[in-house]
Amino acid sequence: QVQLVESGGGLVQTGGSLRLSCATSGRTFSYSAMGWFRQASGKEREFVAAISRYGGTTHHADNVKGRLTISRDNAKNTVYLQMNSLKPEDTAVYYCAARPGAPSKTASDYDNWGQGTQVTVSS
């Protein structure tokens, strides 16, 4: 299995920026695609972004495109979510996830999850 640990969350004002990191360890060979999801209080888990093994293919949810960007550095075994122009509606717990195969927008396709990191955007 792959172990995933998110970091970089915190409190930021509207219009500010954060960069989330997801450090991976363990048996990463069979895992290629990575995703970021978020869950606000009282709402279901929502797709944010996904990336293929080498970063050649990315997907971003329509409501974050142009503001939130996924990337990866395989030499560091780390996936990032750069978050710019943050809005209060971005407030949520952010989770990274891993799966073998292609990047997916569906949470149930991922079988390995981190513990989450809280992002709060104040107005």
Coordinates of C-alpha atoms in Angstrom, one line a residue:
Q1 CA 0.0 0.0 0.0
V2 CA 0.9 3.7 -0.4
Q3 CA 1.0 6.0 2.6
L4 CA -0.1 9.6 1.9
V5 CA 0.4 12.6 4.1
E6 CA -1.1 16.0 3.3
S7 CA 0.4 19.3 4.6
G8 CA 0.2 23.0 3.8
G9 CA -3.3 23.9 4.9
G10 CA -4.2 26.8 7.0
L11 CA -6.1 30.1 7.3
V12 CA -5.8 32.6 4.5
Q13 CA -7.7 35.7 3.4
T14 CA -9.8 35.9 0.3
G15 CA -7.5 36.4 -2.7
G16 CA -4.6 34.7 -1.0
S17 CA -2.5 31.7 -1.9
L18 CA -1.5 28.3 -0.4
R19 CA 0.4 25.3 -1.7
L20 CA -0.7 21.9 -0.5
S21 CA 1.7 19.0 -0.5
C22 CA 1.0 15.2 -0.5
A23 CA 4.1 13.2 0.4
T24 CA 3.9 9.5 -0.7
S25 CA 5.8 6.5 0.7
G26 CA 5.6 2.7 0.7
R27 CA 4.9 0.7 -2.5
T28 CA 4.4 3.4 -5.1
F29 CA 5.4 1.3 -8.1
S30 CA 1.9 0.1 -8.9
Y31 CA 0.3 3.5 -8.3
S32 CA 0.3 6.0 -11.1
A33 CA -2.6 8.5 -11.0
M34 CA -3.1 11.0 -8.1
G35 CA -6.0 13.1 -7.2
W36 CA -7.1 16.0 -5.0
F37 CA -10.6 16.0 -3.5
R38 CA -12.2 18.3 -0.9
Q39 CA -15.1 18.1 1.5
A40 CA -16.8 21.1 3.1
S41 CA -18.9 20.7 6.2
G42 CA -22.3 19.2 5.4
K43 CA -21.4 18.5 1.8
E44 CA -20.2 15.4 -0.1
R45 CA -16.7 14.9 -1.2
E46 CA -15.9 16.9 -4.4
F47 CA -13.4 16.4 -7.2
V48 CA -10.7 19.1 -7.5
A49 CA -7.9 17.8 -9.7
A50 CA -6.1 14.7 -11.0
I51 CA -2.8 13.9 -12.6
S52 CA -1.2 11.0 -14.5
R53 CA 2.0 9.1 -13.6
Y54 CA 4.4 11.5 -15.2
G55 CA 2.2 14.6 -15.2
G56 CA 1.4 14.6 -18.9
T57 CA -2.3 14.5 -18.3
T58 CA -4.2 16.7 -15.8
H59 CA -7.8 17.3 -15.1
H60 CA -9.3 20.2 -13.0
A61 CA -12.9 20.8 -11.9
D62 CA -14.6 23.7 -13.7
N63 CA -15.0 25.7 -10.6
V64 CA -11.3 25.7 -9.7
K65 CA -9.7 25.8 -13.2
G66 CA -7.3 28.8 -13.5
R67 CA -7.0 29.1 -9.7
L68 CA -6.0 25.7 -8.4
T69 CA -3.3 23.7 -10.3
I70 CA -2.1 20.1 -9.7
S71 CA 1.5 19.1 -10.3
R72 CA 3.9 16.4 -9.2
D73 CA 7.6 15.8 -8.6
N74 CA 8.3 12.1 -8.8
A75 CA 11.9 12.5 -7.7
K76 CA 10.5 13.8 -4.4
N77 CA 7.5 11.5 -4.3
T78 CA 5.3 14.5 -3.8
V79 CA 2.1 15.8 -5.4
Y80 CA 1.2 19.5 -5.1
L81 CA -1.9 21.6 -5.3
Q82 CA -1.1 25.3 -5.9
M83 CA -4.1 27.4 -4.8
N84 CA -4.3 31.0 -5.9
S85 CA -7.1 33.7 -5.8
L86 CA -8.8 31.7 -3.0
K87 CA -12.4 32.3 -2.2
P88 CA -14.5 31.5 0.9
E89 CA -16.2 28.7 -1.0
D90 CA -12.8 26.9 -1.2
T91 CA -13.0 26.3 2.5
A92 CA -12.9 22.5 3.1
V93 CA -10.8 19.6 4.2
Y94 CA -8.5 18.7 1.2
Y95 CA -7.5 15.0 0.6
C96 CA -5.0 13.5 -1.7
A97 CA -5.6 10.0 -3.1
A98 CA -3.8 7.4 -5.3
R99 CA -4.9 4.7 -7.7
P100 CA -3.3 2.5 -10.3
G101 CA -4.2 3.4 -13.9
A102 CA -5.6 6.6 -15.4
P103 CA -6.5 9.7 -13.5
S104 CA -10.1 9.7 -12.4
K105 CA -12.6 12.3 -11.3
T106 CA -14.5 9.8 -9.2
A107 CA -13.6 9.4 -5.6
S108 CA -14.6 5.7 -5.4
D109 CA -12.0 4.9 -8.0
Y110 CA -9.2 5.7 -5.5
D111 CA -8.2 3.1 -3.0
N112 CA -5.6 5.0 -1.0
W113 CA -6.3 8.2 0.9
G114 CA -4.4 10.7 3.1
Q115 CA -5.8 12.1 6.4
G116 CA -6.7 15.5 5.0
T117 CA -5.6 19.0 5.7
Q118 CA -7.9 21.9 6.5
V119 CA -8.1 25.0 4.3
T120 CA -10.0 28.0 5.6
V121 CA -10.5 31.1 3.5
S122 CA -11.8 34.1 5.5
S123 CA -13.9 37.0 4.0

